[in-house]
XYZ file of C-alpha atoms in Angstrom:
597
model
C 88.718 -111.884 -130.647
C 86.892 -109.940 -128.192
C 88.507 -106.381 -127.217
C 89.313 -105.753 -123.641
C 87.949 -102.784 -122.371
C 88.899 -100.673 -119.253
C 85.575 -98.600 -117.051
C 87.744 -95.849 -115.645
C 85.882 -95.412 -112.012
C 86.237 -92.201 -110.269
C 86.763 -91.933 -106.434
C 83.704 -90.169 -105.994
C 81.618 -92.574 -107.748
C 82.736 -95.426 -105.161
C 82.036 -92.374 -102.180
C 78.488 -91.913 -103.873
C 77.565 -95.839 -103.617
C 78.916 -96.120 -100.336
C 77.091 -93.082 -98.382
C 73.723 -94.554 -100.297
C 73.722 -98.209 -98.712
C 74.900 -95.998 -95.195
C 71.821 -94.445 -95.391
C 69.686 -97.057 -96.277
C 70.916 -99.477 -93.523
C 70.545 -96.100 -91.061
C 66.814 -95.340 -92.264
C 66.358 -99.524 -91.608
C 67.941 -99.449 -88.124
C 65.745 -96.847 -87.276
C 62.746 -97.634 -88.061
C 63.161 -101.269 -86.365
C 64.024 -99.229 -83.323
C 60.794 -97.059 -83.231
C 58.860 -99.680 -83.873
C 60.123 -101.752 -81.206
C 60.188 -98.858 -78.730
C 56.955 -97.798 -79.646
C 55.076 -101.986 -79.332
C 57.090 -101.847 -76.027
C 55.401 -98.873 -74.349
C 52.197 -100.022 -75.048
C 52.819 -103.079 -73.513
C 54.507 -101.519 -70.051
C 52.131 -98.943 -69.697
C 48.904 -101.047 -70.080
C 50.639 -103.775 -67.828
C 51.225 -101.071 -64.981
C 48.174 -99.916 -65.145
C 46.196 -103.108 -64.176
C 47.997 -104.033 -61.246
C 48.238 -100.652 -59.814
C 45.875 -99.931 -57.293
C 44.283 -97.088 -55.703
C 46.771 -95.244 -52.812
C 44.911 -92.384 -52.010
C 43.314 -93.198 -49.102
C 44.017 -90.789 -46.422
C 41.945 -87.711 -45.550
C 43.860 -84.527 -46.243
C 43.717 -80.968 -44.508
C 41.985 -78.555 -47.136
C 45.206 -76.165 -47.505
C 44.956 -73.337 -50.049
C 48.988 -72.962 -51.320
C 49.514 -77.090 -50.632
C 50.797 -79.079 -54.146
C 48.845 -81.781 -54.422
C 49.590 -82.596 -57.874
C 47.952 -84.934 -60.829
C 49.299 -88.755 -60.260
C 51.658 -89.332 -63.605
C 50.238 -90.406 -66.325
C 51.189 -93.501 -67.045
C 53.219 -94.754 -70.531
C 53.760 -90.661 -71.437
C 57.379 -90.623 -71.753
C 57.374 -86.496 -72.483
C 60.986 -86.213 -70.992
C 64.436 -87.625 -72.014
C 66.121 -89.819 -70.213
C 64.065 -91.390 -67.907
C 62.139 -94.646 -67.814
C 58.698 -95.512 -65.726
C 59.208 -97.728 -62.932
C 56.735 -98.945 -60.274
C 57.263 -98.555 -56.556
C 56.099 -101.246 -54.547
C 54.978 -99.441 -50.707
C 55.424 -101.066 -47.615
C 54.235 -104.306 -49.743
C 51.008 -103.078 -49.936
C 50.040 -100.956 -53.047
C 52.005 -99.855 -56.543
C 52.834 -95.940 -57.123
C 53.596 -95.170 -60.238
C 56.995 -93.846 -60.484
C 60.365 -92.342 -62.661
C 64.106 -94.100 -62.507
C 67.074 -91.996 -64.038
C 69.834 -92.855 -64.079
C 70.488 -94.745 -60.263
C 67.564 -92.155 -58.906
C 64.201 -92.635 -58.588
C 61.216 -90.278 -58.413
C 58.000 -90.469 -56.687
C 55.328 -88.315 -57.631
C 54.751 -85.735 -54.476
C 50.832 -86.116 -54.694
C 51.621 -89.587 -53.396
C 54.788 -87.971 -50.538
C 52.357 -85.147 -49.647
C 49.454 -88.136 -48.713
C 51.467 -90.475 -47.019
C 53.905 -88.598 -45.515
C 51.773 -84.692 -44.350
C 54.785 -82.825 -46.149
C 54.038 -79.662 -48.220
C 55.111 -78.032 -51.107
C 54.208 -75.366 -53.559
C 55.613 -74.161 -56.988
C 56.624 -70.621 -57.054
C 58.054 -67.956 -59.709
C 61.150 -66.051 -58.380
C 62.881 -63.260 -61.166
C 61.314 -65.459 -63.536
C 62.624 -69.168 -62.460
C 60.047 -71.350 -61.568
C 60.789 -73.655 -58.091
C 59.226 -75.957 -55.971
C 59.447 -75.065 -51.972
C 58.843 -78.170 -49.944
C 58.106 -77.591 -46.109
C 57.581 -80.222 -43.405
C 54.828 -78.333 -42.402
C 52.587 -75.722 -43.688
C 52.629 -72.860 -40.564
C 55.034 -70.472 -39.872
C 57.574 -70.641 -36.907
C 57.988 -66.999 -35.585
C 60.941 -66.246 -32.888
C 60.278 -63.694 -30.188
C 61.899 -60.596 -30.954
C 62.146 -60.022 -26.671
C 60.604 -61.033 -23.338
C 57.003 -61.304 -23.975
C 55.048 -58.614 -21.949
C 50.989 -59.004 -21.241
C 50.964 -55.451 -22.217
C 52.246 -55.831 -25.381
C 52.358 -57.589 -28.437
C 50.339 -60.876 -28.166
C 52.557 -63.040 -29.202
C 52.740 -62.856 -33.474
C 49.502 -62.022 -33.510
C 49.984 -58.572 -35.578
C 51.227 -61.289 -38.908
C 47.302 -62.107 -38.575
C 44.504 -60.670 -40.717
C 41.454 -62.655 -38.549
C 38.621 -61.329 -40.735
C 40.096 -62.200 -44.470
C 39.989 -65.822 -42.849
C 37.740 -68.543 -45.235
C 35.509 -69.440 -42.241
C 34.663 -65.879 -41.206
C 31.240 -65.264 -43.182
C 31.878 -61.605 -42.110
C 32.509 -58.899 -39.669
C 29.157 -57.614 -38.448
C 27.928 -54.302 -38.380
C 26.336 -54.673 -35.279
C 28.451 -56.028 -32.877
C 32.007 -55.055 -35.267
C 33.350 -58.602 -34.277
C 33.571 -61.831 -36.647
C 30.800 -64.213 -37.547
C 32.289 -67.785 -37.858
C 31.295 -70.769 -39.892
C 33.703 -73.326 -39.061
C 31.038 -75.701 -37.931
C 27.560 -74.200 -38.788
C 27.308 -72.337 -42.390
C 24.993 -69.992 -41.123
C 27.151 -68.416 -38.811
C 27.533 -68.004 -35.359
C 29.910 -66.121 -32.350
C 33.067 -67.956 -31.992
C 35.139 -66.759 -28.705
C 38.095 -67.922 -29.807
C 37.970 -66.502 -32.931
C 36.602 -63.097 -31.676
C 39.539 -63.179 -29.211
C 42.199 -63.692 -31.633
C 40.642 -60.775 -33.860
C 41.325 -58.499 -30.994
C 44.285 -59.557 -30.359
C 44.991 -58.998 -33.888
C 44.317 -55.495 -33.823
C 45.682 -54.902 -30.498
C 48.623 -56.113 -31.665
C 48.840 -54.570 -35.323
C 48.327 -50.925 -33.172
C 51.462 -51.075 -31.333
C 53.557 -52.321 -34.329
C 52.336 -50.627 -37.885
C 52.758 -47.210 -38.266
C 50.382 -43.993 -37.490
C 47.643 -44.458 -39.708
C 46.430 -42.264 -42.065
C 43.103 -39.982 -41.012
C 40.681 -37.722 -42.959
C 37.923 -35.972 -41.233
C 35.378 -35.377 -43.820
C 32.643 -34.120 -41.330
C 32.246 -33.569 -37.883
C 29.238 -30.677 -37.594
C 31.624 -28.407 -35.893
C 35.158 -27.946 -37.779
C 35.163 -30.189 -40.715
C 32.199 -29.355 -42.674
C 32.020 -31.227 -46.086
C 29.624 -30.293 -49.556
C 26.732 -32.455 -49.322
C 24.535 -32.242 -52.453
C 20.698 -31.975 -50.739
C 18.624 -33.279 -53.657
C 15.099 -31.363 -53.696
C 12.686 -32.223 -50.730
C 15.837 -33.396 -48.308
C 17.957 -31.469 -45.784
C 20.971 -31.553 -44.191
C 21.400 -29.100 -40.839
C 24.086 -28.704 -38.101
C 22.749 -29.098 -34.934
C 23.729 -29.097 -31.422
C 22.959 -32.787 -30.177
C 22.423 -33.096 -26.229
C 23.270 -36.953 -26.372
C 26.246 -36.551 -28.649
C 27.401 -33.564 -26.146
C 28.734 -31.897 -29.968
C 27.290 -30.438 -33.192
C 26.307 -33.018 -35.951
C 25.387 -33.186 -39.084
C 20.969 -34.110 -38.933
C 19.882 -35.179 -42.429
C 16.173 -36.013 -43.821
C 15.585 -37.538 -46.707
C 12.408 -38.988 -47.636
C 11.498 -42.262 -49.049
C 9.969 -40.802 -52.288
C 13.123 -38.962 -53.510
C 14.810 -41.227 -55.599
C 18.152 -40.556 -54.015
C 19.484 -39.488 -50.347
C 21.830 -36.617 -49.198
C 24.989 -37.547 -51.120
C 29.208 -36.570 -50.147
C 31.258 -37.323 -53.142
C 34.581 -38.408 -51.268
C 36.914 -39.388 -54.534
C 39.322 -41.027 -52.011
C 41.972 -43.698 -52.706
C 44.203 -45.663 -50.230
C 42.146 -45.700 -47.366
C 39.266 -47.493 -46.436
C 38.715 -47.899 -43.076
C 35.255 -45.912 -42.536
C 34.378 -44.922 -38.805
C 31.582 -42.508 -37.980
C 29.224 -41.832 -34.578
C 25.819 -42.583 -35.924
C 21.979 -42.321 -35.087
C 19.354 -43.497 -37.026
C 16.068 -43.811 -37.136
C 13.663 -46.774 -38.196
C 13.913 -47.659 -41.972
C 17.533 -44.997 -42.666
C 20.607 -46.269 -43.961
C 23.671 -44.990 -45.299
C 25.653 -46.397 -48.608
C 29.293 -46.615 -49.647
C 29.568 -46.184 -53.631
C 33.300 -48.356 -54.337
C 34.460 -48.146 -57.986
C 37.082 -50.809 -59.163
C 39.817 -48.068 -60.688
C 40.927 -50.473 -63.247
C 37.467 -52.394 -64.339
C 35.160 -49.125 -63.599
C 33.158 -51.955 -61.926
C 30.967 -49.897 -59.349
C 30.023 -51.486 -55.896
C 27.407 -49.960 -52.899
C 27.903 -51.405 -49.777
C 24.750 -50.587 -47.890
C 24.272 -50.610 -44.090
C 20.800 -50.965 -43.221
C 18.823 -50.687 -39.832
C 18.143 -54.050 -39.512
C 19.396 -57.135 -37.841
C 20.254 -58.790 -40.831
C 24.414 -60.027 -41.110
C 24.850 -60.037 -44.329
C 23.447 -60.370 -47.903
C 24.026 -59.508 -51.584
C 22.593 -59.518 -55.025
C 25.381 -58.433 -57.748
C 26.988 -55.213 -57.138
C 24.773 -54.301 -53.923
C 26.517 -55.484 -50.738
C 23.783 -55.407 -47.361
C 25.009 -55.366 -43.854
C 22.549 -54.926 -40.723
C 24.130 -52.094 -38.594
C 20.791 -53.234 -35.787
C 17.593 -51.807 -34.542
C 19.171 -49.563 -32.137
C 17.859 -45.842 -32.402
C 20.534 -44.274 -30.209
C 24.065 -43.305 -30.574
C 26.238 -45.715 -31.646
C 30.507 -46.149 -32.915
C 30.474 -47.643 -36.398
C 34.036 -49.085 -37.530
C 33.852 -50.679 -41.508
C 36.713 -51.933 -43.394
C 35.269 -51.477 -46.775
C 37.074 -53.971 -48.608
C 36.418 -56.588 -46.441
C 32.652 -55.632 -46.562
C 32.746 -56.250 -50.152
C 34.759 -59.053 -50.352
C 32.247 -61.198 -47.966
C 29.979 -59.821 -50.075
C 31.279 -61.346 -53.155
C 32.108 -64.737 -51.387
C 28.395 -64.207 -50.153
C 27.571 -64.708 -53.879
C 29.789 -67.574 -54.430
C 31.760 -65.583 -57.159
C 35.082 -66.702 -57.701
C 37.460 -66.051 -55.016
C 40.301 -63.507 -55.316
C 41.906 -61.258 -53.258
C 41.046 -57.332 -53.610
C 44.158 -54.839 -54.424
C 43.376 -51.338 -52.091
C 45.463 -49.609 -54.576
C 42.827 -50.336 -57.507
C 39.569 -49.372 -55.529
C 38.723 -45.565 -54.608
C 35.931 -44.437 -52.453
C 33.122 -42.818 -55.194
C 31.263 -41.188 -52.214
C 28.543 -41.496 -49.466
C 24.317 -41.478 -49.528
C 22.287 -41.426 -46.283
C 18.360 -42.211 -46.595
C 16.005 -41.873 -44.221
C 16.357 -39.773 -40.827
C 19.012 -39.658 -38.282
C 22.476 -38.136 -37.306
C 25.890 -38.311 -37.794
C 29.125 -36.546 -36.670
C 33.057 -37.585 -36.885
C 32.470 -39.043 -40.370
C 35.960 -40.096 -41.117
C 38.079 -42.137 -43.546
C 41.633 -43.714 -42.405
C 44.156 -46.460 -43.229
C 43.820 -48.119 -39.940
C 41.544 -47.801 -36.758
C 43.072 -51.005 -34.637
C 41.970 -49.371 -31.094
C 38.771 -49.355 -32.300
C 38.699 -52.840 -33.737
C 40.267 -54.122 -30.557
C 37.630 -52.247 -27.992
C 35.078 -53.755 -30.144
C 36.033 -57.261 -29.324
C 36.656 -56.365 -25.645
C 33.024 -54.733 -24.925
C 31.797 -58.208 -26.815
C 33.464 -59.999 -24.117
C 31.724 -57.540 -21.495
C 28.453 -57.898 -22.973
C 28.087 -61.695 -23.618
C 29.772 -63.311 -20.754
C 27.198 -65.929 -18.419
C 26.832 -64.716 -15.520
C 26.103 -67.203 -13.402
C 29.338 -69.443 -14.842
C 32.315 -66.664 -16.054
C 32.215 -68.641 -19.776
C 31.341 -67.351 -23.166
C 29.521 -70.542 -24.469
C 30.116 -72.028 -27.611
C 26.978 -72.250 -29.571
C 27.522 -74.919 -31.920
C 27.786 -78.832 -31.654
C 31.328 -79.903 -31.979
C 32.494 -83.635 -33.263
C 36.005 -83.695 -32.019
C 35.989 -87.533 -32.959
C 35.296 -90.977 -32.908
C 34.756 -92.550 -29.591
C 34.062 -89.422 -28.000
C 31.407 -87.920 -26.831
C 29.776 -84.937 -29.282
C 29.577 -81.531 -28.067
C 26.477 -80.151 -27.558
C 25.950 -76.322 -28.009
C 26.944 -74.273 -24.956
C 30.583 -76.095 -24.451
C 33.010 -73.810 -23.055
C 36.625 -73.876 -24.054
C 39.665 -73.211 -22.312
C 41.530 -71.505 -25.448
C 38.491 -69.587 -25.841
C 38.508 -68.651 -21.933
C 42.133 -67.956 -22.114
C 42.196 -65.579 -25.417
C 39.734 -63.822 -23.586
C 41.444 -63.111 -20.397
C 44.168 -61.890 -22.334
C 42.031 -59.558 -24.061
C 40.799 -58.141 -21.252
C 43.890 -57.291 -19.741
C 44.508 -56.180 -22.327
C 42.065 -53.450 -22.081
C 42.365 -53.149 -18.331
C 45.735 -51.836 -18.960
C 45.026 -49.518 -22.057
C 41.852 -48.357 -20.646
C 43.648 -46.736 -17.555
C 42.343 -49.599 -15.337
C 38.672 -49.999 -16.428
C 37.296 -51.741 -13.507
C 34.752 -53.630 -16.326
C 37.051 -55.368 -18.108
C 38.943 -56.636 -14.977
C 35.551 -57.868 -13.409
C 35.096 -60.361 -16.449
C 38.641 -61.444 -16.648
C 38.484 -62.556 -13.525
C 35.162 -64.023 -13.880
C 36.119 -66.249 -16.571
C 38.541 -68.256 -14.334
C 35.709 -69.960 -12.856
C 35.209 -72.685 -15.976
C 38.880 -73.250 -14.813
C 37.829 -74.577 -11.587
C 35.351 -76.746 -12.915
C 35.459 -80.719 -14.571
C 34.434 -80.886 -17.921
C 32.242 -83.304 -17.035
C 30.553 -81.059 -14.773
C 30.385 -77.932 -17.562
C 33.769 -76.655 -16.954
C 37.025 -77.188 -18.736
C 39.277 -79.009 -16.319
C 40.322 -82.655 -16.682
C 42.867 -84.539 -15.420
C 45.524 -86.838 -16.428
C 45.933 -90.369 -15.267
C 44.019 -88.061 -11.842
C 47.099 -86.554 -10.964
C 47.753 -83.836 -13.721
C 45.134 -81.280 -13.982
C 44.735 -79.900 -17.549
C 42.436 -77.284 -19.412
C 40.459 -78.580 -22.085
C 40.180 -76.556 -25.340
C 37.399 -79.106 -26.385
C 35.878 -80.728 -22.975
C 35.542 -84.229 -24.034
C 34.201 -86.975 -22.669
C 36.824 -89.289 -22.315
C 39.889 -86.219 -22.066
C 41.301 -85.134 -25.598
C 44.444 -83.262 -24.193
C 44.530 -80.872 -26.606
C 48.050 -79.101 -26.432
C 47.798 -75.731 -28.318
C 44.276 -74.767 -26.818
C 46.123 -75.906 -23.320
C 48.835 -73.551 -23.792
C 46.732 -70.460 -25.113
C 44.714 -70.911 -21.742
C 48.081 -70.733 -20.060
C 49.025 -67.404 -21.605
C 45.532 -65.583 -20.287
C 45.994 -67.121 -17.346
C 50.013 -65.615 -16.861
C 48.655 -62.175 -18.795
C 45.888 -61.837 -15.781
C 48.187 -62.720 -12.940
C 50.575 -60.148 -14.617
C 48.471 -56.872 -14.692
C 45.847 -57.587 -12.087
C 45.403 -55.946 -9.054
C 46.828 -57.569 -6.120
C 43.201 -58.824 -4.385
C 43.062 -60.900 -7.890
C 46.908 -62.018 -8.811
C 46.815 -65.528 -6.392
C 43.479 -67.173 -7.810
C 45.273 -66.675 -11.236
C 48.472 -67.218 -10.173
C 47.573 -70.616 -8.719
C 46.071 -72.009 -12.280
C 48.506 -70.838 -14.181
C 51.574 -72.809 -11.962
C 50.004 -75.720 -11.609
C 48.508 -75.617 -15.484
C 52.781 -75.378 -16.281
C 53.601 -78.193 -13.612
C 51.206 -80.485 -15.588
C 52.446 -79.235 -19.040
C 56.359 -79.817 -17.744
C 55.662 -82.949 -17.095
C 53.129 -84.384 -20.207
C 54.774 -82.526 -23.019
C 56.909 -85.839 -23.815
C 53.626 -87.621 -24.015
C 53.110 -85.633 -27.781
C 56.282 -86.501 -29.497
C 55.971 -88.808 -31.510
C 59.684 -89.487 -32.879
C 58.921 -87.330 -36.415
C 56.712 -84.283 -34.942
C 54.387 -83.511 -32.018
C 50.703 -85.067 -31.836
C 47.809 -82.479 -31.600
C 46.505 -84.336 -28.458
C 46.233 -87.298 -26.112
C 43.418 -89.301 -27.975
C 45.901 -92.281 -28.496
C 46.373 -92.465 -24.612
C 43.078 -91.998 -23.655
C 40.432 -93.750 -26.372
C 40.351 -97.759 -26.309
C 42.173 -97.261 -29.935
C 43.554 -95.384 -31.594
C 43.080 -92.401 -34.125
C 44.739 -91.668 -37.330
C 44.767 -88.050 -36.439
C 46.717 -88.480 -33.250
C 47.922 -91.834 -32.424
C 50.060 -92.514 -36.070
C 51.778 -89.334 -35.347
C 50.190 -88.118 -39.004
C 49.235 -84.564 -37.535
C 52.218 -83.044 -36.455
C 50.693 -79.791 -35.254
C 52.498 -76.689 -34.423
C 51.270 -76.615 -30.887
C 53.861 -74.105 -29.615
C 52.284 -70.877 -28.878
C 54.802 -68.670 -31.052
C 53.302 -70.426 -34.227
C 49.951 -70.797 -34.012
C 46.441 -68.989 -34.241
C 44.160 -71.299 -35.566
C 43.966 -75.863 -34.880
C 45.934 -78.332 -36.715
C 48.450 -76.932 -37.785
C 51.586 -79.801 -38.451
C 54.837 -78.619 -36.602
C 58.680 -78.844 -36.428
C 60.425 -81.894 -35.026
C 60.047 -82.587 -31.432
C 63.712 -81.597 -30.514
C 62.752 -78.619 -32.205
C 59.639 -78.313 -30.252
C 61.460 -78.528 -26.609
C 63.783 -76.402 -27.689
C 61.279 -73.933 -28.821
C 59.223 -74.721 -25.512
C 62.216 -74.029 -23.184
C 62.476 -70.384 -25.053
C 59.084 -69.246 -24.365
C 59.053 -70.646 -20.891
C 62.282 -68.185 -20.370
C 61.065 -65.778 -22.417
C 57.680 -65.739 -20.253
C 58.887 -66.333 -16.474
C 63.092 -65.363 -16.931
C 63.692 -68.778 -16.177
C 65.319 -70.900 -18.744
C 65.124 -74.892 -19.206
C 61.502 -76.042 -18.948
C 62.111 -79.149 -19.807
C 64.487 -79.713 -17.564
C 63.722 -81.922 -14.112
């Protein structure tokens, strides 16, 4: 007989067996899944990547704060919750995209291409964003009725010389050197104009700058150390009409007559200067932080500008009399350090002092003074350019560069004249009619440079016509018409600034450009919207075909004058353009509705 014998099993020896197969079927499950997951990317990513095609075809505006970022890598699936999908454009080309949920996202590399919308990340307290803007310049509202005397326009937001295409301000004629179409450099009106303008404007709105008078051969006498073999004398100077400071200091010593300074904050240098052949005078700049030490030198030369590490050279000219010398240091040495191609970055005041000063050579100097600001002089420097470079024979200030405005159009050549550059001017030199006390030079060459106004482009001028009935100032005097509707605009505002503060024997010749330049603009401005924005120009009305750059509506440029300074810029909508248009018009003339019949 076999005995019978009862396994007592405990309740948590059955839980035991139980959680063990669990986990084994869990740790199965899973591992099918991963795998499957993992064979399945492969096979989706390599698949989307042979049938996508290349999208970025369009030409984009170089813009320094634009996010243009890296197309997504494909079959990376870094994030939770979202799956890779391809977007399928117009039928033409594959974008590589993201679906969550019922959204999908498109990468903005691909919206800022197709569509000219821009965006840029940004840290706030901390939290990272992404600002998207339909267009990359800045709308400014007037603040009241614009007055020729004033303000020009938004102008005092503007820092001309910091500008990429500015190779630098020169020492001998204090106004920019541009390199927008010729590396080498070259005078720019319009840019000239708008530096002015700047500074004109900047001096009415900033506060009273900061001055110290460090030596003026008379009051302010400073502590020159006179190394052995130099000298440094006061002397009463018949052309300066004042005592100044005459220094000597050979070419043997090894150093010059030296000021230490040991001054922070401000950096605008000014003095009255005379030199002779072969002097100069040197800025020592330390970099507070860094101790990095910097000599700006300004030599008696022609030369614009030149460097070779921490040695900085600007030409102040061959001129051996008396002459006004306005510097912004930092500037100096920043187009000095572009000069070098050294990585760009913007220079803090607050972390750079002024070491001190060393003339060479012979000469004089008096008013020797440091401040935070010298805008008059700044602006009176652009104004006697103006003066001194103006033709003659035609009223213009020629452009001397060739310009390729585009296809189908005639290139051109150097010596084009431009009626944005023509009307900045005019505006500057009312500008210093007014502040002058009525300056009879600067209201001579205002009124001079209407004449390009009066003649066709084709003929050397700036005026064209529409369709032969609308008469319109060319900022670029093609060959056939461009339109151009900022540059148009600009040439407007000269015109109304001259008719405003001229004397009465001049008010009717500018008077009558200026009303019929608005009677064409009243009735043309339609011609630029283009449903989403407002076209930079006419090319798509007057070239056989048409442009990307104007007839697809792609550049939607800020043409308004409150928003501008510069070309191209990509605008607001076109109801927001009228609108805008309808504001300045009142805020010019008092009377509202432009646009209306």
């Amino acid at each position: 007989m076999f005995e019978t014998f009862i396994i007592p099993v405990s309740p948590m020896m059955i839980r035991t067996r139980y959680l063990k197969a669990s986990l084994m079927v869990i740790c199965i499950s899973g591992f099918l899944t991963v795998f499957y997951v993992w064979t399945r990317c492969g096979e989706v990513g390599s698949a989307r990547h042979r049938h996508m095609p290349e999208w970025d075809t369009k030409k984009i505006p170089n813009i320094q704060d634009s996010y243009v970022g890296d197309p997504i890598e494909r079959g990376a699936n870094d994030l939770q919750g979202y799956e890779e999908i391809d977007c399928h454009i117009n039928g033409e080309f594959t974008v590589g995209c993201r679906k969550e949920g019922g959204e999908v996202y498109l990468p903005f590399s691909f919206l800022h291409k197709y569509f000219e919308v821009y965006g840029k990340l940004a840290t706030y307290d901390g939290y990272e964003r992404f600002e998207w803007s339909h267009s990359y310049s800045k709308v400014y509202y007037p603040k009241g009725k614009y007055d020729p005397r004033g303000v020009f326009m938004y102008f005092e937001n503007y820092n001309v010389e910091v500008r990429e295409r500015v190779k630098c301000v020169t020492a001998i004629e204090g106004v920019p050197v541009s390199t927008q179409w010729e590396v080498q450099g070259y005078y720019y009106p319009t840019q000239i104009a708008q530096f002015g303008l700047s500074h004109y404007s900047k001096n009415l709105t900033e506060p009273e700058p900061r001055s110290k008078v460090f030596e003026d051969g008379d009051k302010e006498l400073a502590s020159w150390e006179v190394p052995l073999g130099a000298s440094l004398s006061r002397v009463l100077d018949a052309g300066a009409g004042s005592y100044v400071a005459q220094f000597n200091s050979p070419d043997s010593l090894p150093s010059g007559v030296f000021l230490k300074v040991d001054h922070v904050l401000d950096f605008i240098l000014s003095l009255n200067l005379k030199l002779s052949g072969n002097s100069s005078f040197t800025v020592v700049l330390q970099n507070r932080e860094k101790r990095e030490v910097f000599h700006l030198h300004y030599i008696f030369s022609d030369l614009l500008i030149s460097a070779q590490d921490q040695h900085i050279y600007h030409g102040i000219g061959l001129s051996s009399g008396w002459r006004r010398i306005t510097r912004d240091l930092i500037v100096d040495l920043q187009k000095g350090l572009v000069y070098q191609n050294k990585p760009k970055r913007k220079l803090s005041r607050s972390k750079f002092k002024v070491m001190g000063l060393i003339f060479r050579g012979s000469g004089s100097l008096d008013n020797l003074t440091l401040s935070s600001s010298e805008h008059l002089a700044q602006f009176y420097d652009a104004a006697r350019w103006f003066v001194r470079h103006q033709d003659p024979s035609t009223g213009g200030w020629p452009n001397p560069v060739k310009r390729r405005v585009a296809p189908g159009m005639a290139d051109l050549e150097p010596g084009w004249y431009s009626a944005m550059g023509q009307g900045h001017a005019i505006s500057v030199l009312a500008r210093a009619y007014h502040h002058s006390g009525g300056d009879p030079q600067y209201l001579r060459a205002a009124v001079a440079a209407l004449r390009p106004f009066r003649v066709t482009s084709a003929e050397g001028g700036v005026l064209s016509s529409f369709l032969g009935k609308f008469p319109w100032y060319e900022e670029y005097p093609t060959i056939p018409a461009s339109f151009v509707l900022n540059g148009f605009i600009y040439s407007l505002l000269g015109l109304y600034d001259l008719k405003t503060i001229s004397s009465p024997d001049y008010v009717k010749e500018a008077a009558d450009l200026f009303d019929q330049g608005m009677s064409s603009l009243k009735r043309l401005l339609l011609l630029y919207d283009t449903g989403s924005g407002t076209s930079y120009d006419l090319r798509h009305f007057t070239l056989e075909f048409a442009t990307e750059s104007s007839a697809l509506g792609l550049s939607r440029h800020t043409c308004q004058p409150t928003a501008i300074v510069g070309h191209h810029r990509p605008g607001p909508s076109p109801h927001q353009h009228r609108g805008e248009m309808d504001r300045v018009h009142e805020w010019q003339t008092g009377c509202p509705q432009l646009m209306s019949p």
